[in-house]
Short mmCIF file of C-alpha atoms and ligand atoms in Angstrom, two decimals:
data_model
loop_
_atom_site.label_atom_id
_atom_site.label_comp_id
_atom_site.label_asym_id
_atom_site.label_seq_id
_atom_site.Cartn_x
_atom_site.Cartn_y
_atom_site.Cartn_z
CA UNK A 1 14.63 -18.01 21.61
CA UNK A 2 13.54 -16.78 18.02
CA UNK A 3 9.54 -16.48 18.08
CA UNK A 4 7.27 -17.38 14.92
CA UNK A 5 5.00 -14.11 13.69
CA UNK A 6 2.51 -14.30 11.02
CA UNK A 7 1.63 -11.36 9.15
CA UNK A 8 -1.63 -11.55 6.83
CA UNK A 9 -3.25 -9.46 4.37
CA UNK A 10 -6.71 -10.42 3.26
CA UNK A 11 -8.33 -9.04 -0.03
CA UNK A 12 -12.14 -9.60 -1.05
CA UNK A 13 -11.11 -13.26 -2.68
CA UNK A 14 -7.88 -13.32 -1.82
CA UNK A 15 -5.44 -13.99 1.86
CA UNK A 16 -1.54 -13.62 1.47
CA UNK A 17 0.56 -14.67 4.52
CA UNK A 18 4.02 -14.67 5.38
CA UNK A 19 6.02 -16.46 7.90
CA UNK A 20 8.52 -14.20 9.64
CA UNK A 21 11.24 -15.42 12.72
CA UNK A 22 11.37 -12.62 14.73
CA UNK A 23 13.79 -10.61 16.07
CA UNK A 24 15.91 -12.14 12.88
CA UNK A 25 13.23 -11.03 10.66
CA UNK A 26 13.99 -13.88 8.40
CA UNK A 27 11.14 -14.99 6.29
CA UNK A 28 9.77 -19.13 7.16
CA UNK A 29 7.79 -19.35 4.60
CA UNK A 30 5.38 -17.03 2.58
CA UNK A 31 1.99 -17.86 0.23
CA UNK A 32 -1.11 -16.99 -1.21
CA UNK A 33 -4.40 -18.22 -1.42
CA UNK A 34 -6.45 -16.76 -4.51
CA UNK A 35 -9.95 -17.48 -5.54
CA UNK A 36 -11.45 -17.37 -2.30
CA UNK A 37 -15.50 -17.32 -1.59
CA UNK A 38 -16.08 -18.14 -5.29
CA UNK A 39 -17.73 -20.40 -7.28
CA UNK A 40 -14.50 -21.89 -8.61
CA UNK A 41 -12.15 -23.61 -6.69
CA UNK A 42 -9.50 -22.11 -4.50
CA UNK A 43 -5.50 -21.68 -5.63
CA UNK A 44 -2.46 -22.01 -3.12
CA UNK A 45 0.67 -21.21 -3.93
CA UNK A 46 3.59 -20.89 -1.30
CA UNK A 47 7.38 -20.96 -1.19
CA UNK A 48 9.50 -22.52 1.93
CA UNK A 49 13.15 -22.49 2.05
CA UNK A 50 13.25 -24.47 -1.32
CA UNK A 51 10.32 -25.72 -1.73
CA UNK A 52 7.92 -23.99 -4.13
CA UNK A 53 4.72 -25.75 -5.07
CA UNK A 54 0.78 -23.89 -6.43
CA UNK A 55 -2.34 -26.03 -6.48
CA UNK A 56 -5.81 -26.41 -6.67
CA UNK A 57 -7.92 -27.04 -3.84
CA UNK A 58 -11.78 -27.60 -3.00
CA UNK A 59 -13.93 -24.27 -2.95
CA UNK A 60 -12.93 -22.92 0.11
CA UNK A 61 -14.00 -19.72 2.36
CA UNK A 62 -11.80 -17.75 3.99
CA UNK A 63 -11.66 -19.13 7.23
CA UNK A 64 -11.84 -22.76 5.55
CA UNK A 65 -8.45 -20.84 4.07
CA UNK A 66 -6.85 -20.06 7.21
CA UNK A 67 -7.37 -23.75 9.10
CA UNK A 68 -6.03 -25.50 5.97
CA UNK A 69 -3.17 -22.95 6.15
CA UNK A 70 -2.53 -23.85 10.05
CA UNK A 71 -2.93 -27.64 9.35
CA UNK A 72 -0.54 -27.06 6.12
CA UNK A 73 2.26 -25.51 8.45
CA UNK A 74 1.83 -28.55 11.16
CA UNK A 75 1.95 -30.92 8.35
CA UNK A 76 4.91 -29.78 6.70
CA UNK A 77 6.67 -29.07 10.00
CA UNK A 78 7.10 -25.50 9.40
CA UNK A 79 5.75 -25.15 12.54
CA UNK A 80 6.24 -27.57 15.59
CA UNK A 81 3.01 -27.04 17.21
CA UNK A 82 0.19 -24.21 16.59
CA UNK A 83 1.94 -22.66 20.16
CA UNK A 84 4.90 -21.43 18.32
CA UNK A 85 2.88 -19.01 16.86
CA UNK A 86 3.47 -15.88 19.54
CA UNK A 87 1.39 -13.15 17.21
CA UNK A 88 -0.37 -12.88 13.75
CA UNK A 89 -0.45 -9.48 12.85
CA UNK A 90 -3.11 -8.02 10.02
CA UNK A 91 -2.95 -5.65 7.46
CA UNK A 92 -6.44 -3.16 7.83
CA UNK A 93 -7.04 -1.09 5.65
CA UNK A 94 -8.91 1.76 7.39
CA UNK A 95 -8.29 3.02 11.25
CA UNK A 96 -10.33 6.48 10.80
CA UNK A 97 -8.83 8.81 13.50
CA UNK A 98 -9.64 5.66 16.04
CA UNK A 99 -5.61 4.40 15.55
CA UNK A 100 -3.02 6.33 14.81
CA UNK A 101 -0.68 3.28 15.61
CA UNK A 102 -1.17 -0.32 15.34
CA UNK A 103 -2.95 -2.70 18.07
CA UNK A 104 -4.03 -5.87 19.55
CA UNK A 105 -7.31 -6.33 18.80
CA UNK A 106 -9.84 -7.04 21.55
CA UNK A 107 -13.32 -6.98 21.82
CA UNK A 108 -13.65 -3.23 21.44
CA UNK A 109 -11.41 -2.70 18.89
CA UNK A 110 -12.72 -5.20 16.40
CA UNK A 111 -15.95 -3.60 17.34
CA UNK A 112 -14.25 -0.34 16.11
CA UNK A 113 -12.83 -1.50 12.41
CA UNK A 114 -16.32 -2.55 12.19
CA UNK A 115 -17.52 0.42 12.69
CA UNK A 116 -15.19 2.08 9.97
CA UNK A 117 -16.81 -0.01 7.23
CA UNK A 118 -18.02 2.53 6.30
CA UNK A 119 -15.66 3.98 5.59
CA UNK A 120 -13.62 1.06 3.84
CA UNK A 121 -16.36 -0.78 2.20
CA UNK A 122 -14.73 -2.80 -0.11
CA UNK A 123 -11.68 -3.46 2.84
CA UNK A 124 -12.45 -3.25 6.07
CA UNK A 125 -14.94 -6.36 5.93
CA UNK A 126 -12.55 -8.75 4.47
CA UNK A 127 -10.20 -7.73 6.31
CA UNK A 128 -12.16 -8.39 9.59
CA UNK A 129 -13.49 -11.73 7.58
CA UNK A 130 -9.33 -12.76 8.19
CA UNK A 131 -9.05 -11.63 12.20
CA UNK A 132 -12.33 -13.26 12.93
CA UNK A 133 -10.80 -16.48 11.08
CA UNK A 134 -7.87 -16.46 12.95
CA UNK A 135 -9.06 -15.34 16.12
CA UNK A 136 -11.43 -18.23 16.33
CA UNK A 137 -8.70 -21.35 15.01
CA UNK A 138 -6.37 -19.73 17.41
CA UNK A 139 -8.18 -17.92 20.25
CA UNK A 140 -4.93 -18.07 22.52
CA UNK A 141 -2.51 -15.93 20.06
CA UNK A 142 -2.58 -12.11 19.86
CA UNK A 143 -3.90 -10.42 16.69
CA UNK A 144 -2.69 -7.24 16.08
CA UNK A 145 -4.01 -4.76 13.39
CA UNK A 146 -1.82 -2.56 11.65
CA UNK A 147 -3.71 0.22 9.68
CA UNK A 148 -2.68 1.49 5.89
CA UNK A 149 -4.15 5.40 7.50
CA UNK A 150 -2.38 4.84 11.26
CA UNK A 151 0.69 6.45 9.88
CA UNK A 152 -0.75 9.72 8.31
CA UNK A 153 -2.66 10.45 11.50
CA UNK A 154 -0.03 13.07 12.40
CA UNK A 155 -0.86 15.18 9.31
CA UNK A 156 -1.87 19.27 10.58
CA UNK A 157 -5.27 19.62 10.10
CA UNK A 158 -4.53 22.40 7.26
CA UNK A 159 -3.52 19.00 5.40
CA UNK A 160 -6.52 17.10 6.10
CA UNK A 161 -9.08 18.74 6.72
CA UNK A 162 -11.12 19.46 3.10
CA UNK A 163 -12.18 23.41 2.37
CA UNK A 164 -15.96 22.21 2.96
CA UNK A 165 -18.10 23.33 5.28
CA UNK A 166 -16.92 21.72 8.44
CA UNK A 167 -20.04 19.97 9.55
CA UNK A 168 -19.17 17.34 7.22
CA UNK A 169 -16.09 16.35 9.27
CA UNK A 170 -17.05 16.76 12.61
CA UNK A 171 -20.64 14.89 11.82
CA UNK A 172 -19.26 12.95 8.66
CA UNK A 173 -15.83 12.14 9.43
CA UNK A 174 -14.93 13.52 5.84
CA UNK A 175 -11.31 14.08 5.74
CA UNK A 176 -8.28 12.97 4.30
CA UNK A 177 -6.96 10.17 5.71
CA UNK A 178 -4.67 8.87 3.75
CA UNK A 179 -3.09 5.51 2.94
CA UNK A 180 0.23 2.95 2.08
CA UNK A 181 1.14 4.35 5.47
CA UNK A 182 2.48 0.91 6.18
CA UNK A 183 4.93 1.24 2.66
CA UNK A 184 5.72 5.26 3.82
CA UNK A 185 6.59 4.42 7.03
CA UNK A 186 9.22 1.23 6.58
CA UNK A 187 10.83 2.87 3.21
CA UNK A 188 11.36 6.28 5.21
CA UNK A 189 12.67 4.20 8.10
CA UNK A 190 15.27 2.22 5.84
CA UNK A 191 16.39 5.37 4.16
CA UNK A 192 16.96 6.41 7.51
CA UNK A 193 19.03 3.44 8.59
CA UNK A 194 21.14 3.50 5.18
CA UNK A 195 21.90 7.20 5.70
CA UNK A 196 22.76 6.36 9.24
CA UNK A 197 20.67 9.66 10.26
CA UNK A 198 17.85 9.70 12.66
CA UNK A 199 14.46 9.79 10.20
CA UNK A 200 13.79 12.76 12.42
CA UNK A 201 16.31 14.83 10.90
CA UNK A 202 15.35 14.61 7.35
CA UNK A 203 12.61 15.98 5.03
CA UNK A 204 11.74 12.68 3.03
CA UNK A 205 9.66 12.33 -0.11
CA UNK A 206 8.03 8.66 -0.28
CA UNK A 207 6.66 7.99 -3.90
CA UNK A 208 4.88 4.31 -3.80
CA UNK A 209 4.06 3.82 -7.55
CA UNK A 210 2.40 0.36 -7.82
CA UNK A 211 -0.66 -0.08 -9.66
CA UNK A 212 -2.26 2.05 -6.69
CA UNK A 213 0.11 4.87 -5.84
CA UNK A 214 0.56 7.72 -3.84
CA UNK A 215 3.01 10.12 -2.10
CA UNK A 216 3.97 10.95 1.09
CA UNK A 217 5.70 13.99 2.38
CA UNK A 218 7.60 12.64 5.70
CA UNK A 219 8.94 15.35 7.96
CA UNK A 220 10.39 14.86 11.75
CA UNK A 221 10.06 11.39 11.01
CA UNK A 222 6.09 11.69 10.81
CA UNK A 223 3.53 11.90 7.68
CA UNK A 224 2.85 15.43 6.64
CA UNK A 225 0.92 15.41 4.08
CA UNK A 226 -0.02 12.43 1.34
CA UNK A 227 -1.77 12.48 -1.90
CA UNK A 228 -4.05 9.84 -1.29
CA UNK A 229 -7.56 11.20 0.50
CA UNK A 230 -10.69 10.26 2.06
CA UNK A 231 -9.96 7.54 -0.16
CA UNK A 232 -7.43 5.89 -1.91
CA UNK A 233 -8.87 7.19 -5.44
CA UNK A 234 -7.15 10.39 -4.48
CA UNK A 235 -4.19 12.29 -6.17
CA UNK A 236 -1.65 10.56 -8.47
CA UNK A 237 -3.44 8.63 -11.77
CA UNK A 238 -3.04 4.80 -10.76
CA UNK A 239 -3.35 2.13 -13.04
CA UNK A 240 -7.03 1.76 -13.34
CA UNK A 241 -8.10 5.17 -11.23
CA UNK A 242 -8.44 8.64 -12.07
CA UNK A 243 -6.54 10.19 -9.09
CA UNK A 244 -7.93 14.15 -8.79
CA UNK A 245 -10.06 15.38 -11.19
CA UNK A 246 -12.32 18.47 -10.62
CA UNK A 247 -15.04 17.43 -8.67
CA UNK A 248 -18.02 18.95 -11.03
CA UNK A 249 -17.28 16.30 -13.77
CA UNK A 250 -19.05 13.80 -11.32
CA UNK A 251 -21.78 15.85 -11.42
CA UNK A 252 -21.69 16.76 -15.08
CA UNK A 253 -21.95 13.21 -15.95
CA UNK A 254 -24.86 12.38 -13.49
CA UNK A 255 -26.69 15.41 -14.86
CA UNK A 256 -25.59 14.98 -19.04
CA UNK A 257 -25.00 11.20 -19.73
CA UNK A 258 -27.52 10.06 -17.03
CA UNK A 259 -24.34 8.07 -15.41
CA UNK A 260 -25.28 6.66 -11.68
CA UNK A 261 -23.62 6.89 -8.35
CA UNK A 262 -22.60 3.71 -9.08
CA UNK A 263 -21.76 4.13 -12.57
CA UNK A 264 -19.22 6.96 -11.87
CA UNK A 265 -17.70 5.52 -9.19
CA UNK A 266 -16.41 2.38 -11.68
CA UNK A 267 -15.69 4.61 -14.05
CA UNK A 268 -13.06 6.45 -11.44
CA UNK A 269 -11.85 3.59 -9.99
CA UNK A 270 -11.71 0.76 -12.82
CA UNK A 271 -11.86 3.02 -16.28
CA UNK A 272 -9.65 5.49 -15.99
CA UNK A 273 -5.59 6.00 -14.98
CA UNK A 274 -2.98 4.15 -17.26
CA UNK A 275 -6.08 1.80 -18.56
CA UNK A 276 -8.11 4.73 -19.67
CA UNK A 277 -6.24 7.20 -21.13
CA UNK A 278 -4.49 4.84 -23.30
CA UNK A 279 -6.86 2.41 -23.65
CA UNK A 280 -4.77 -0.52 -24.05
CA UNK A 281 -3.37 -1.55 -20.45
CA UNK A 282 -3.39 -0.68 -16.67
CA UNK A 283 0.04 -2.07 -16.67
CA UNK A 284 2.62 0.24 -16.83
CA UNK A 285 5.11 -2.45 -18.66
CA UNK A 286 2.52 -2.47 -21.31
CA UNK A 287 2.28 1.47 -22.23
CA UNK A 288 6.15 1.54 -21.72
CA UNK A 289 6.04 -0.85 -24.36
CA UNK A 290 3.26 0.73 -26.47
CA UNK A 291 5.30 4.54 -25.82
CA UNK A 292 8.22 3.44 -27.21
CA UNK A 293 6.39 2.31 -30.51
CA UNK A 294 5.28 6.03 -30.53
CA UNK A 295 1.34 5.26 -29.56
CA UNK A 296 0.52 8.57 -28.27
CA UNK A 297 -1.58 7.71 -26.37
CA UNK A 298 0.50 5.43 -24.50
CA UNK A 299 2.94 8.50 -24.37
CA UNK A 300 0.47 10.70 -22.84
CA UNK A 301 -0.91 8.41 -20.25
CA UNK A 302 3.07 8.09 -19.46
CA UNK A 303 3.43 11.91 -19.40
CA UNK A 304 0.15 12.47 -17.04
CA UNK A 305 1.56 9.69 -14.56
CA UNK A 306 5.28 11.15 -14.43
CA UNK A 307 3.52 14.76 -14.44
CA UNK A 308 1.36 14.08 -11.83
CA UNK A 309 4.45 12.04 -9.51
CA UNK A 310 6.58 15.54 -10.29
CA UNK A 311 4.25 18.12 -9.65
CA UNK A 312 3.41 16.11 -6.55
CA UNK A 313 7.11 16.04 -5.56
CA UNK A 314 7.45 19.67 -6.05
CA UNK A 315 4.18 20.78 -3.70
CA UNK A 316 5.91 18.72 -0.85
CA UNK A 317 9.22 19.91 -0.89
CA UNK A 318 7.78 23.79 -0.83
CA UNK A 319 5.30 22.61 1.94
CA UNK A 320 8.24 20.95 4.18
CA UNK A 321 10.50 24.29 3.20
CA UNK A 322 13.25 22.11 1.37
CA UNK A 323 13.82 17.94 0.87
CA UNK A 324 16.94 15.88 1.58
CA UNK A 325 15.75 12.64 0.58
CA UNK A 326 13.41 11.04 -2.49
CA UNK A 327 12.09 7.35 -2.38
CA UNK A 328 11.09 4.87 -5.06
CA UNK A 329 9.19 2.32 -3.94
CA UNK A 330 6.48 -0.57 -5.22
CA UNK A 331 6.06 -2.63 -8.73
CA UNK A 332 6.94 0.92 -10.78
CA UNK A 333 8.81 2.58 -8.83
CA UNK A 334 11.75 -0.30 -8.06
CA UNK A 335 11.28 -1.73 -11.24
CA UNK A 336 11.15 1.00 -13.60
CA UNK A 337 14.43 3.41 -14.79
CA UNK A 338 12.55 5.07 -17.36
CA UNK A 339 9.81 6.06 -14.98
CA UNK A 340 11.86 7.36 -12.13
CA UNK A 341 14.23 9.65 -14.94
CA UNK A 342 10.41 10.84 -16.23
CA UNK A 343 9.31 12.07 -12.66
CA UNK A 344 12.65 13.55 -12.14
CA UNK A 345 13.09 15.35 -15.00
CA UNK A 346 13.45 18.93 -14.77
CA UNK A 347 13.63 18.92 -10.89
CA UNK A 348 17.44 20.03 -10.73
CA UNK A 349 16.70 23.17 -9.59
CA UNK A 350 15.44 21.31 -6.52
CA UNK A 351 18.68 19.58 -6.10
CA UNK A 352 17.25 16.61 -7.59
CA UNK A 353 19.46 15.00 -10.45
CA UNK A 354 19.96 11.60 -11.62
CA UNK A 355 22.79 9.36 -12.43
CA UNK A 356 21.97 7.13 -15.55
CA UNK A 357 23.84 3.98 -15.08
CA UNK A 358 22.79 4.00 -11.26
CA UNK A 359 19.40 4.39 -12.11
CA UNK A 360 19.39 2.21 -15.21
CA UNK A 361 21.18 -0.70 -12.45
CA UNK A 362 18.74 0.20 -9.95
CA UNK A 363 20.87 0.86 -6.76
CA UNK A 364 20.23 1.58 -3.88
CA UNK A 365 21.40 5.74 -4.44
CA UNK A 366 20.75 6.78 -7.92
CA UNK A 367 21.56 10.69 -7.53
CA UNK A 368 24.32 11.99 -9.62
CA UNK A 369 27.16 12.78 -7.44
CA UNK A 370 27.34 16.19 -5.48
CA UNK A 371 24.03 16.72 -5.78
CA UNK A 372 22.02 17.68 -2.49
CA UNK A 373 18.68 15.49 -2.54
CA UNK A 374 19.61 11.59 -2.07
CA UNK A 375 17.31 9.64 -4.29
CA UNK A 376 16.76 6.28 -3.65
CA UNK A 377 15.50 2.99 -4.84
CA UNK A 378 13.76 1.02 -1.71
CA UNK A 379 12.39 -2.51 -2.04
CA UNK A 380 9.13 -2.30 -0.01
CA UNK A 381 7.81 -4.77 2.64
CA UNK A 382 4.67 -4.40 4.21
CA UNK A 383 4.79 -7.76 5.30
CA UNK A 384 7.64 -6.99 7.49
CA UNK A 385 6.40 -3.73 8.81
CA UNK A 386 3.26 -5.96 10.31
CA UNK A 387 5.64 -8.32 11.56
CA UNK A 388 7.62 -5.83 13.21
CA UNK A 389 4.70 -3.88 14.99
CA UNK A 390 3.40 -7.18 15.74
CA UNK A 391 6.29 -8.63 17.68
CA UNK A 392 6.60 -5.67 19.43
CA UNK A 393 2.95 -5.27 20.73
CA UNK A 394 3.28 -8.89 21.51
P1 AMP B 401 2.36 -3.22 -7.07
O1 AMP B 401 0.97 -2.69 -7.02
O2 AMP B 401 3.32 -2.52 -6.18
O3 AMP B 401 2.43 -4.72 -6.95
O4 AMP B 401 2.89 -2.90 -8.55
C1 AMP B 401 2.33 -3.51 -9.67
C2 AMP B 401 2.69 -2.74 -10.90
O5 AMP B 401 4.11 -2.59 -11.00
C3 AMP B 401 2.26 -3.43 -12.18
O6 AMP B 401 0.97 -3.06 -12.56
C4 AMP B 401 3.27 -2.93 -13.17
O7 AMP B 401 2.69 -1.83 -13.82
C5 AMP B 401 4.43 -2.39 -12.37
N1 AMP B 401 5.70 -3.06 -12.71
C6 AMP B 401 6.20 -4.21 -12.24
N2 AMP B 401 7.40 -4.50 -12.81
C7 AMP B 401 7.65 -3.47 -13.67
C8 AMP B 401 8.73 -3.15 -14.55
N3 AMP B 401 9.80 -3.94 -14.69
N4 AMP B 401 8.64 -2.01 -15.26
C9 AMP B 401 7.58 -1.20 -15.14
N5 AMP B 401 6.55 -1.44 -14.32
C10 AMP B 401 6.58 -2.56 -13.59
#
């Protein structure tokens, strides 16, 4: 008997859900509700089967959000009755070194991501704000949390542990924890499937290039190193954030342009990446665009990304002593030819080689022939990846 799962990932004005029949994994039905805790009105859009429909609603909260959503499914008889439901699983963004896999939340572990707000502050919150919603319009159904750092949790410490003085991890919890483990995970898992290898025989590199993005290293089937850090403004350049940057231009600016805590911290995470060195767009379409009407800044911001992905691709496959396998995943990385040729330029003495019309068509395998490293172009779903953890710990 096929059971319903819902998975659900909340955002500070924003809850996305999706549907899934599990163990066929086929997708019910899948929306989003935008505008959320604001002054305006709220916006639902969803999809189901045919049926595709977006409209306004009253001002709504959150949890106003999720019983309109439950009523909705009734209504339309996506669901039969609210008991269907077996699971709704949730997307969290930070576990800390509390969960290094995903859960069902009960008393002590919601207590728990609360406690990591602090660590998430812009995250964590909402993210509770959509398990508390669901927990009280459905108190009889399991939630399960699965956490963007759970999978990185089997890093070595030489990986995560920063070279400061080690009071600030042990008192602090500074470290890095990484994140997209969710995305790492499932793409490294479905290269796995569609080499028809066990994951824990290959040395995988996972490159997530959305608008945030980051790299894992994936060997023995676990997370060995990533670029993201204590936070997710760490490593590549992103479409808004700086990625790593020396550390003493934070203070530089406090001390010289009289630039706040505050005031450094948007800079990083809203002024800078694609957006700021080009200064037209933190959409990669756009300085794709703008590069090939020979902006130069457009070109550089280009170069710095691709630089940054290659470089990055490099470090990993010295640190896991060779690399069988690279991934494309996310908004860039599926979408984008020109992109994935950048970031693989000059890495054929790695083994690492592409074929033009297979990368140009976007196949699944886009490596020349004969050449050692697989590359590959995976479709990413997070959505799933809750599903699946869900089901199971249901
Ligand atoms: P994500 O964060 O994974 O949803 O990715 C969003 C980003 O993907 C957008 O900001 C775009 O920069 C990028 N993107 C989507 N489609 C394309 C495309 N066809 N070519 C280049 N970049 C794309």
């Amino acid at each position: 008997m096929p059971t319903k799962i819902m998975s659900i990932n909340a955002g500070s004005s924003s809850l996305k859900f999706q549907l899934f029949e599990m163990p066929t994994e086929k997708t019910v039905a899948k929306g989003l509700f935008e505008r959320l805790g604001s002054q305006d009105n709220a916006v639902f859009s969803y999809s189901f089967g045919t049926a595709k429909e977006k409209k306004e609603l009253n001002r709504f909260s959150h949890k106003e959000a999720v019983d309109f959503l439950l009523n909705f499914l009734i209504e339309k008889k996506i669901l039969s009755s609210l008991e269907e439901l077996k699971g709704v699983g949730h997307r969290v963004a930070h576990g800390g070194e509390a969960f290094p896999h995903s859960c069902v939340i009960g008393i002590q572990e919601e207590a728990v991501i609360d406690e990591l707000c602090q660590l998430a502050p812009l995250h964590n919150p909402v993210n509770l704000v959509g398990i508390r919603s669901f927990k009280e319009a459905l108190p009889g159904v399991k939630q399960v949390a699965v956490f963007d750092t759970a999978f990185h949790q089997t890093m070595p410490s030489k990986n995560y542990i920063y070279p400061i003085p080690y009071d600030y991890y042990t008192q602090d919890g500074i470290r890095k924890y990484g994140f997209h483990g969710t995305s790492h995970q499932y793409v490294g898992d479905e290269a796995a499937k569609a080499l028809g290898e066990q994951v824990e025989s290959l040395k995988i590199i996972s490159c997530h290039l959305g608008n945030g993005a980051s790299i894992c290293a994936i060997k023995n089937g676990k997370s060995f190193d990533t670029s993201m850090g204590f936070t997710p403004l760490a490593g590549l350049m992103m479409g808004t954030r700086c990625g790593d940057i020396d550390p003493s231009i934070l203070t530089y600016l406090q001390k010289n342009k009289k630039m706040t805590p505050e005031d450094v911290e948007a800079m990083m995470n809203q002024q800078s990446g694609f957006l700021g060195v080009s200064q037209l767009s933190n959409d990669s379409r756009d300085i794709l665009k703008a590069a090939s009407e020979d902006n130069p800044q457009a070109r550089l911001a280009l170069d710095i990304f691709t630089n940054r992905v290659k470089t990055t691709i490099g470090a990993y496959a010295a640190e896991m002593g060779g690399i069988d396998v690279v991934i494309f995943t996310a908004g860039i990385g599926e979408n984008s030819a020109e992109i994935r040729q950048l970031c693989c330029s000059d890495l054929a003495f790695l083994g690492i080689e592409l074929d033009e019309n297979r990368n140009q068509e976007g196949q699944s395998f886009i490596q020349k022939d004969g050449k050692s490293v697989y590359v590959m172009v995976i479709p990413t779903n997070e959505e799933l990846k809750i599903a699946q953890d869900t089901f199971e710990l249901v």
